[in-house]
PDB file of C-alpha atoms in Angstrom:
ATOM      1  CA  GLY A   1       0.000   0.000   0.000  1.00 59.00           C
ATOM      2  CA  GLN A   2       0.907   3.652  -0.046  1.00 67.00           C
ATOM      3  CA  GLN A   3       3.484   4.769   2.472  1.00 77.00           C
ATOM      4  CA  LEU A   4       4.814   8.096   3.588  1.00 90.00           C
ATOM      5  CA  ASN A   5       8.401   8.547   4.711  1.00 94.00           C
ATOM      6  CA  GLN A   6       8.669  11.333   7.230  1.00 96.00           C
ATOM      7  CA  SER A   7      11.966  12.717   8.467  1.00 96.00           C
ATOM      8  CA  PRO A   8      13.566  13.315  10.787  1.00 96.00           C
ATOM      9  CA  GLN A   9      12.056  10.981  13.380  1.00 95.00           C
ATOM     10  CA  SER A  10      12.963  13.376  16.182  1.00 95.00           C
ATOM     11  CA  MET A  11      14.560  16.778  16.719  1.00 96.00           C
ATOM     12  CA  PHE A  12      16.046  18.442  19.763  1.00 96.00           C
ATOM     13  CA  ILE A  13      16.471  22.178  19.225  1.00 95.00           C
ATOM     14  CA  GLN A  14      17.103  25.371  21.133  1.00 96.00           C
ATOM     15  CA  GLU A  15      14.333  27.923  21.528  1.00 97.00           C
ATOM     16  CA  GLY A  16      14.521  30.451  18.710  1.00 97.00           C
ATOM     17  CA  GLU A  17      15.905  28.041  16.128  1.00 97.00           C
ATOM     18  CA  ASP A  18      14.132  27.262  12.869  1.00 97.00           C
ATOM     19  CA  VAL A  19      12.850  23.751  12.202  1.00 96.00           C
ATOM     20  CA  SER A  20      12.369  21.873   8.956  1.00 97.00           C
ATOM     21  CA  MET A  21      10.785  18.471   8.397  1.00 97.00           C
ATOM     22  CA  ASN A  22       9.612  16.703   5.288  1.00 97.00           C
ATOM     23  CA  CYS A  23       7.544  13.899   3.920  1.00 97.00           C
ATOM     24  CA  THR A  24       8.027  11.874   0.752  1.00 96.00           C
ATOM     25  CA  SER A  25       5.938   9.282  -0.993  1.00 93.00           C
ATOM     26  CA  SER A  26       6.287   6.886  -3.888  1.00 90.00           C
ATOM     27  CA  SER A  27       2.731   7.803  -4.907  1.00 88.00           C
ATOM     28  CA  ILE A  28       1.141  11.040  -6.036  1.00 90.00           C
ATOM     29  CA  PHE A  29      -1.250  12.774  -3.678  1.00 90.00           C
ATOM     30  CA  ASN A  30      -3.920  15.381  -4.400  1.00 89.00           C
ATOM     31  CA  THR A  31      -3.818  16.816  -0.899  1.00 91.00           C
ATOM     32  CA  TRP A  32      -1.116  17.160   1.731  1.00 93.00           C
ATOM     33  CA  LEU A  33      -1.967  17.902   5.350  1.00 94.00           C
ATOM     34  CA  TRP A  34       0.164  18.657   8.379  1.00 96.00           C
ATOM     35  CA  TYR A  35      -1.012  17.852  11.905  1.00 96.00           C
ATOM     36  CA  LYS A  36       0.396  18.540  15.378  1.00 97.00           C
ATOM     37  CA  GLN A  37      -0.199  16.265  18.344  1.00 96.00           C
ATOM     38  CA  GLU A  38       0.457  17.559  21.834  1.00 95.00           C
ATOM     39  CA  PRO A  39       0.998  15.130  24.720  1.00 90.00           C
ATOM     40  CA  GLY A  40      -2.236  13.436  25.786  1.00 90.00           C
ATOM     41  CA  GLU A  41      -4.244  14.875  22.919  1.00 93.00           C
ATOM     42  CA  GLY A  42      -5.340  13.906  19.435  1.00 95.00           C
ATOM     43  CA  PRO A  43      -3.764  15.385  16.292  1.00 95.00           C
ATOM     44  CA  VAL A  44      -4.922  18.852  15.283  1.00 94.00           C
ATOM     45  CA  LEU A  45      -4.799  20.131  11.709  1.00 93.00           C
ATOM     46  CA  LEU A  46      -2.203  22.868  11.109  1.00 95.00           C
ATOM     47  CA  ILE A  47      -2.057  23.377   7.354  1.00 95.00           C
ATOM     48  CA  ALA A  48      -3.720  21.867   4.279  1.00 92.00           C
ATOM     49  CA  LEU A  49      -2.242  22.036   0.755  1.00 94.00           C
ATOM     50  CA  TYR A  50      -4.186  21.348  -2.437  1.00 91.00           C
ATOM     51  CA  LYS A  51      -2.059  22.349  -5.440  1.00 93.00           C
ATOM     52  CA  ALA A  52       1.391  21.297  -6.587  1.00 94.00           C
ATOM     53  CA  GLY A  53       3.839  24.073  -5.776  1.00 95.00           C
ATOM     54  CA  GLU A  54       1.483  25.701  -3.273  1.00 95.00           C
ATOM     55  CA  LEU A  55       3.172  27.479  -0.363  1.00 96.00           C
ATOM     56  CA  THR A  56       0.955  28.196   2.641  1.00 95.00           C
ATOM     57  CA  SER A  57       1.685  29.873   5.959  1.00 95.00           C
ATOM     58  CA  ASN A  58      -0.040  29.752   9.316  1.00 93.00           C
ATOM     59  CA  GLY A  59       1.736  32.127  11.687  1.00 95.00           C
ATOM     60  CA  ARG A  60       5.290  30.856  12.139  1.00 97.00           C
ATOM     61  CA  LEU A  61       4.511  27.708  10.169  1.00 97.00           C
ATOM     62  CA  THR A  62       5.066  27.381   6.429  1.00 97.00           C
ATOM     63  CA  ALA A  63       4.315  24.296   4.364  1.00 97.00           C
ATOM     64  CA  GLN A  64       4.795  23.510   0.685  1.00 97.00           C
ATOM     65  CA  PHE A  65       3.223  21.001  -1.684  1.00 96.00           C
ATOM     66  CA  GLY A  66       6.008  19.587  -3.830  1.00 96.00           C
ATOM     67  CA  ILE A  67       5.969  20.101  -7.584  1.00 96.00           C
ATOM     68  CA  THR A  68       6.087  16.355  -8.202  1.00 94.00           C
ATOM     69  CA  ARG A  69       3.090  15.904  -5.836  1.00 92.00           C
ATOM     70  CA  LYS A  70       5.115  13.242  -4.035  1.00 94.00           C
ATOM     71  CA  ASP A  71       6.512  15.358  -1.231  1.00 96.00           C
ATOM     72  CA  SER A  72       5.807  18.150   1.211  1.00 97.00           C
ATOM     73  CA  PHE A  73       7.760  20.031   3.837  1.00 97.00           C
ATOM     74  CA  LEU A  74       6.922  21.968   6.979  1.00 98.00           C
ATOM     75  CA  ASN A  75       9.035  24.774   8.407  1.00 98.00           C
ATOM     76  CA  ILE A  76       8.666  26.344  11.828  1.00 97.00           C
ATOM     77  CA  SER A  77      10.457  29.633  12.342  1.00 97.00           C
ATOM     78  CA  ALA A  78      11.752  30.969  15.661  1.00 97.00           C
ATOM     79  CA  SER A  79      10.636  27.944  17.677  1.00 97.00           C
ATOM     80  CA  ILE A  80       9.139  28.390  21.143  1.00 96.00           C
ATOM     81  CA  PRO A  81       8.581  25.841  23.953  1.00 95.00           C
ATOM     82  CA  SER A  82       4.896  25.367  23.056  1.00 95.00           C
ATOM     83  CA  ASP A  83       5.943  23.999  19.650  1.00 96.00           C
ATOM     84  CA  VAL A  84       6.793  20.745  21.448  1.00 96.00           C
ATOM     85  CA  GLY A  85       4.830  17.792  20.115  1.00 96.00           C
ATOM     86  CA  ILE A  86       4.670  15.253  17.321  1.00 96.00           C
ATOM     87  CA  TYR A  87       4.131  16.572  13.805  1.00 97.00           C
ATOM     88  CA  PHE A  88       2.474  14.290  11.280  1.00 96.00           C
ATOM     89  CA  CYS A  89       2.220  14.655   7.554  1.00 95.00           C
ATOM     90  CA  ALA A  90      -0.733  13.063   5.800  1.00 93.00           C
ATOM     91  CA  GLY A  91      -1.538  12.557   2.149  1.00 90.00           C
ATOM     92  CA  GLN A  92      -4.878  12.001   0.525  1.00 85.00           C
ATOM     93  CA  ASN A  93      -6.138  10.908  -2.862  1.00 74.00           C
ATOM     94  CA  TYR A  94      -9.711  12.042  -2.618  1.00 62.00           C
ATOM     95  CA  GLY A  95     -11.924   9.799  -4.685  1.00 58.00           C
ATOM     96  CA  GLY A  96     -10.125   6.571  -3.874  1.00 51.00           C
ATOM     97  CA  SER A  97     -10.708   4.547  -0.684  1.00 52.00           C
ATOM     98  CA  GLN A  98     -13.164   7.209   0.444  1.00 55.00           C
ATOM     99  CA  GLY A  99     -10.295   9.655   0.571  1.00 63.00           C
ATOM    100  CA  ASN A 100      -8.645   7.901   3.492  1.00 78.00           C
ATOM    101  CA  LEU A 101      -5.644   9.745   4.866  1.00 85.00           C
ATOM    102  CA  ILE A 102      -2.233   8.082   4.767  1.00 88.00           C
ATOM    103  CA  PHE A 103      -0.106   9.252   7.720  1.00 91.00           C
ATOM    104  CA  GLY A 104       3.638   9.536   8.140  1.00 93.00           C
ATOM    105  CA  LYS A 105       5.170   8.142  11.317  1.00 94.00           C
ATOM    106  CA  GLY A 106       5.695  11.570  12.806  1.00 95.00           C
ATOM    107  CA  THR A 107       8.513  13.910  13.793  1.00 96.00           C
ATOM    108  CA  LYS A 108       8.879  14.386  17.539  1.00 95.00           C
ATOM    109  CA  LEU A 109       9.999  17.927  18.324  1.00 97.00           C
ATOM    110  CA  SER A 110      11.627  18.905  21.605  1.00 96.00           C
ATOM    111  CA  VAL A 111      12.469  22.547  22.324  1.00 95.00           C
ATOM    112  CA  LYS A 112      14.950  23.538  24.999  1.00 92.00           C
ATOM    113  CA  PRO A 113      14.187  26.928  26.584  1.00 89.00           C
TER     114      PRO A 113
ATOM    115  CA  ASN B   1     -19.759  22.061  20.484  1.00 61.00           C
ATOM    116  CA  ALA B   2     -17.973  18.941  21.771  1.00 75.00           C
ATOM    117  CA  GLY B   3     -16.561  17.699  18.440  1.00 93.00           C
ATOM    118  CA  VAL B   4     -15.325  14.108  18.769  1.00 96.00           C
ATOM    119  CA  THR B   5     -15.621  12.524  22.215  1.00 97.00           C
ATOM    120  CA  GLN B   6     -13.995   9.226  23.163  1.00 97.00           C
ATOM    121  CA  THR B   7     -14.815   7.163  26.225  1.00 97.00           C
ATOM    122  CA  PRO B   8     -13.193   5.900  28.321  1.00 97.00           C
ATOM    123  CA  LYS B   9      -9.937   7.897  28.410  1.00 96.00           C
ATOM    124  CA  PHE B  10      -7.981   5.148  30.168  1.00 96.00           C
ATOM    125  CA  ARG B  11      -8.535   1.446  30.672  1.00 96.00           C
ATOM    126  CA  VAL B  12      -6.560  -1.542  31.918  1.00 97.00           C
ATOM    127  CA  LEU B  13      -7.684  -4.982  30.753  1.00 97.00           C
ATOM    128  CA  LYS B  14      -6.550  -8.464  31.554  1.00 97.00           C
ATOM    129  CA  THR B  15      -5.633 -10.737  28.662  1.00 97.00           C
ATOM    130  CA  GLY B  16      -8.771 -12.353  27.293  1.00 97.00           C
ATOM    131  CA  GLN B  17     -11.189  -9.726  28.564  1.00 97.00           C
ATOM    132  CA  SER B  18     -13.446  -7.845  26.198  1.00 96.00           C
ATOM    133  CA  MET B  19     -14.358  -4.184  26.004  1.00 96.00           C
ATOM    134  CA  THR B  20     -15.927  -1.560  23.778  1.00 97.00           C
ATOM    135  CA  LEU B  21     -14.535   1.872  23.040  1.00 98.00           C
ATOM    136  CA  LEU B  22     -17.097   4.523  22.202  1.00 97.00           C
ATOM    137  CA  CYS B  23     -16.647   7.413  19.795  1.00 98.00           C
ATOM    138  CA  ALA B  24     -19.334  10.065  19.512  1.00 98.00           C
ATOM    139  CA  GLN B  25     -19.364  13.089  17.205  1.00 97.00           C
ATOM    140  CA  ASP B  26     -21.856  15.925  17.161  1.00 95.00           C
ATOM    141  CA  MET B  27     -20.873  17.433  13.803  1.00 93.00           C
ATOM    142  CA  ASN B  28     -23.182  15.307  11.628  1.00 93.00           C
ATOM    143  CA  HIS B  29     -20.147  13.781   9.912  1.00 93.00           C
ATOM    144  CA  GLU B  30     -20.650  10.866   7.525  1.00 92.00           C
ATOM    145  CA  TYR B  31     -17.170   9.359   7.747  1.00 93.00           C
ATOM    146  CA  MET B  32     -15.668   7.968  10.948  1.00 95.00           C
ATOM    147  CA  TYR B  33     -12.371   6.203  11.625  1.00 95.00           C
ATOM    148  CA  TRP B  34     -10.551   4.249  14.313  1.00 97.00           C
ATOM    149  CA  TYR B  35      -6.747   4.467  14.510  1.00 96.00           C
ATOM    150  CA  ARG B  36      -4.193   3.033  16.867  1.00 96.00           C
ATOM    151  CA  GLN B  37      -0.980   4.846  17.716  1.00 95.00           C
ATOM    152  CA  ASP B  38       2.131   3.019  18.847  1.00 93.00           C
ATOM    153  CA  PRO B  39       5.607   4.496  19.448  1.00 86.00           C
ATOM    154  CA  GLY B  40       7.493   4.847  16.185  1.00 82.00           C
ATOM    155  CA  MET B  41       4.577   3.486  14.152  1.00 84.00           C
ATOM    156  CA  GLY B  42       2.513   6.598  13.618  1.00 87.00           C
ATOM    157  CA  LEU B  43      -1.242   6.295  13.151  1.00 92.00           C
ATOM    158  CA  ARG B  44      -2.532   3.044  11.699  1.00 92.00           C
ATOM    159  CA  LEU B  45      -6.095   2.677  10.467  1.00 93.00           C
ATOM    160  CA  ILE B  46      -8.054  -0.158  12.101  1.00 96.00           C
ATOM    161  CA  HIS B  47     -11.562   0.210  10.649  1.00 96.00           C
ATOM    162  CA  TYR B  48     -13.608   2.971   9.128  1.00 94.00           C
ATOM    163  CA  SER B  49     -17.191   3.779   8.199  1.00 95.00           C
ATOM    164  CA  VAL B  50     -18.586   5.914   5.391  1.00 91.00           C
ATOM    165  CA  GLY B  51     -22.096   5.997   6.765  1.00 92.00           C
ATOM    166  CA  GLU B  52     -24.596   4.581   9.198  1.00 94.00           C
ATOM    167  CA  GLY B  53     -24.739   0.805   8.974  1.00 94.00           C
ATOM    168  CA  THR B  54     -21.537   0.467   6.904  1.00 94.00           C
ATOM    169  CA  THR B  55     -18.018  -0.455   8.020  1.00 96.00           C
ATOM    170  CA  ALA B  56     -14.797  -1.446   6.284  1.00 94.00           C
ATOM    171  CA  LYS B  57     -11.394  -2.807   7.236  1.00 95.00           C
ATOM    172  CA  GLY B  58      -8.335  -0.630   7.407  1.00 92.00           C
ATOM    173  CA  GLU B  59      -4.661  -1.500   7.636  1.00 90.00           C
ATOM    174  CA  VAL B  60      -4.683  -3.437  10.949  1.00 94.00           C
ATOM    175  CA  PRO B  61      -8.210  -4.840  11.523  1.00 96.00           C
ATOM    176  CA  ASP B  62      -7.371  -8.215  13.108  1.00 96.00           C
ATOM    177  CA  GLY B  63      -8.646  -8.647  16.659  1.00 96.00           C
ATOM    178  CA  TYR B  64     -11.107  -5.746  16.400  1.00 98.00           C
ATOM    179  CA  ASN B  65     -14.732  -5.348  15.416  1.00 97.00           C
ATOM    180  CA  VAL B  66     -16.734  -2.189  14.826  1.00 98.00           C
ATOM    181  CA  SER B  67     -20.331  -1.087  14.537  1.00 97.00           C
ATOM    182  CA  ARG B  68     -22.016   2.090  13.285  1.00 97.00           C
ATOM    183  CA  LEU B  69     -25.654   1.703  14.262  1.00 95.00           C
ATOM    184  CA  LYS B  70     -26.153   5.452  14.616  1.00 96.00           C
ATOM    185  CA  LYS B  71     -24.574   8.142  12.470  1.00 96.00           C
ATOM    186  CA  GLN B  72     -23.055   9.925  15.446  1.00 97.00           C
ATOM    187  CA  ASN B  73     -21.506   6.853  17.103  1.00 97.00           C
ATOM    188  CA  PHE B  74     -18.710   4.497  16.067  1.00 98.00           C
ATOM    189  CA  LEU B  75     -17.890   1.642  18.426  1.00 98.00           C
ATOM    190  CA  LEU B  76     -14.644  -0.331  18.505  1.00 98.00           C
ATOM    191  CA  GLY B  77     -14.749  -3.738  20.166  1.00 98.00           C
ATOM    192  CA  LEU B  78     -12.033  -6.027  21.418  1.00 96.00           C
ATOM    193  CA  GLU B  79     -13.490  -9.509  21.869  1.00 92.00           C
ATOM    194  CA  SER B  80     -10.471 -11.103  23.564  1.00 96.00           C
ATOM    195  CA  ALA B  81      -7.811  -8.562  24.462  1.00 96.00           C
ATOM    196  CA  ALA B  82      -4.139  -9.374  23.914  1.00 97.00           C
ATOM    197  CA  PRO B  83      -1.037  -7.534  25.179  1.00 97.00           C
ATOM    198  CA  SER B  84      -0.273  -6.600  21.542  1.00 96.00           C
ATOM    199  CA  GLN B  85      -3.388  -4.428  21.636  1.00 97.00           C
ATOM    200  CA  THR B  86      -1.864  -2.162  24.264  1.00 97.00           C
ATOM    201  CA  SER B  87      -1.955   1.179  22.485  1.00 97.00           C
ATOM    202  CA  VAL B  88      -3.527   4.604  22.286  1.00 97.00           C
ATOM    203  CA  TYR B  89      -6.701   4.552  20.210  1.00 98.00           C
ATOM    204  CA  PHE B  90      -7.959   7.581  18.317  1.00 97.00           C
ATOM    205  CA  CYS B  91     -11.284   8.154  16.668  1.00 97.00           C
ATOM    206  CA  ALA B  92     -11.681  10.687  13.864  1.00 95.00           C
ATOM    207  CA  SER B  93     -14.497  11.965  11.684  1.00 95.00           C
ATOM    208  CA  THR B  94     -15.104  14.102   8.628  1.00 91.00           C
ATOM    209  CA  THR B  95     -17.835  14.990   6.188  1.00 86.00           C
ATOM    210  CA  ARG B  96     -17.996  13.495   2.718  1.00 75.00           C
ATOM    211  CA  GLN B  97     -17.585  16.965   1.264  1.00 70.00           C
ATOM    212  CA  GLY B  98     -14.929  18.056   3.679  1.00 65.00           C
ATOM    213  CA  ALA B  99     -12.697  14.987   3.594  1.00 65.00           C
ATOM    214  CA  ILE B 100     -10.031  16.907   1.694  1.00 71.00           C
ATOM    215  CA  TYR B 101      -9.884  19.321   4.624  1.00 76.00           C
ATOM    216  CA  GLY B 102      -8.726  16.602   6.979  1.00 82.00           C
ATOM    217  CA  TYR B 103     -10.183  14.839   9.960  1.00 90.00           C
ATOM    218  CA  THR B 104     -11.253  15.954  13.430  1.00 93.00           C
ATOM    219  CA  PHE B 105      -9.720  13.702  16.059  1.00 95.00           C
ATOM    220  CA  GLY B 106     -10.814  12.793  19.560  1.00 96.00           C
ATOM    221  CA  SER B 107      -8.376  13.021  22.461  1.00 95.00           C
ATOM    222  CA  GLY B 108      -7.717   9.296  22.583  1.00 96.00           C
ATOM    223  CA  THR B 109      -8.194   6.218  24.767  1.00 97.00           C
ATOM    224  CA  ARG B 110      -5.101   4.777  26.405  1.00 97.00           C
ATOM    225  CA  LEU B 111      -5.542   0.996  26.705  1.00 97.00           C
ATOM    226  CA  THR B 112      -3.202  -1.314  28.576  1.00 97.00           C
ATOM    227  CA  VAL B 113      -3.633  -5.093  28.333  1.00 97.00           C
ATOM    228  CA  VAL B 114      -1.798  -7.046  31.030  1.00 97.00           C
TER     229      VAL B 114
END
């Protein structure tokens, strides 16, 4: 089946640093989504991307839909302690399998004050 | 507006016991999903439903059963719990039209099987 490779698996950074993580797939997706999961909670949607090449920002977060439609990246600028959590990418081919999301395995972010 | 509510939040089972996890959504969503989350494995789809009275298998369905008797509820059952089913379980939902906008997740049920 379809798989997403998300990297890195974990990151330990200093407050104020920028963060970059990415997701790649062997399959083409029509939609890329980025979620954040805080400890003890379910994932919450951060950014959704719908067109190849699209660059979308949400505050300090910026995500891009790769031109090949097989990858996406998420950047966090000037990290703060509340950025701690697990970030998941997810791809979707709406119209097949009821548009079920395929999730990456997550990037665990730790921020040192 | 509660969104997606999962009960219970925590549970400890003995091997061989059975239990049902309840997911309830108040957003009139057609699609509902059950995932399990294990360290390093991400979110894996167990079963899903595209409407009342319909269910389908996901990536890791063995050992689980589901029912969607009412549109707002999606139940996940473990008939004979095994230690390998120790995990955090998440329910999610979305509308047919809004599926491309992602899912709304519950806050999870942490299950330990001893």
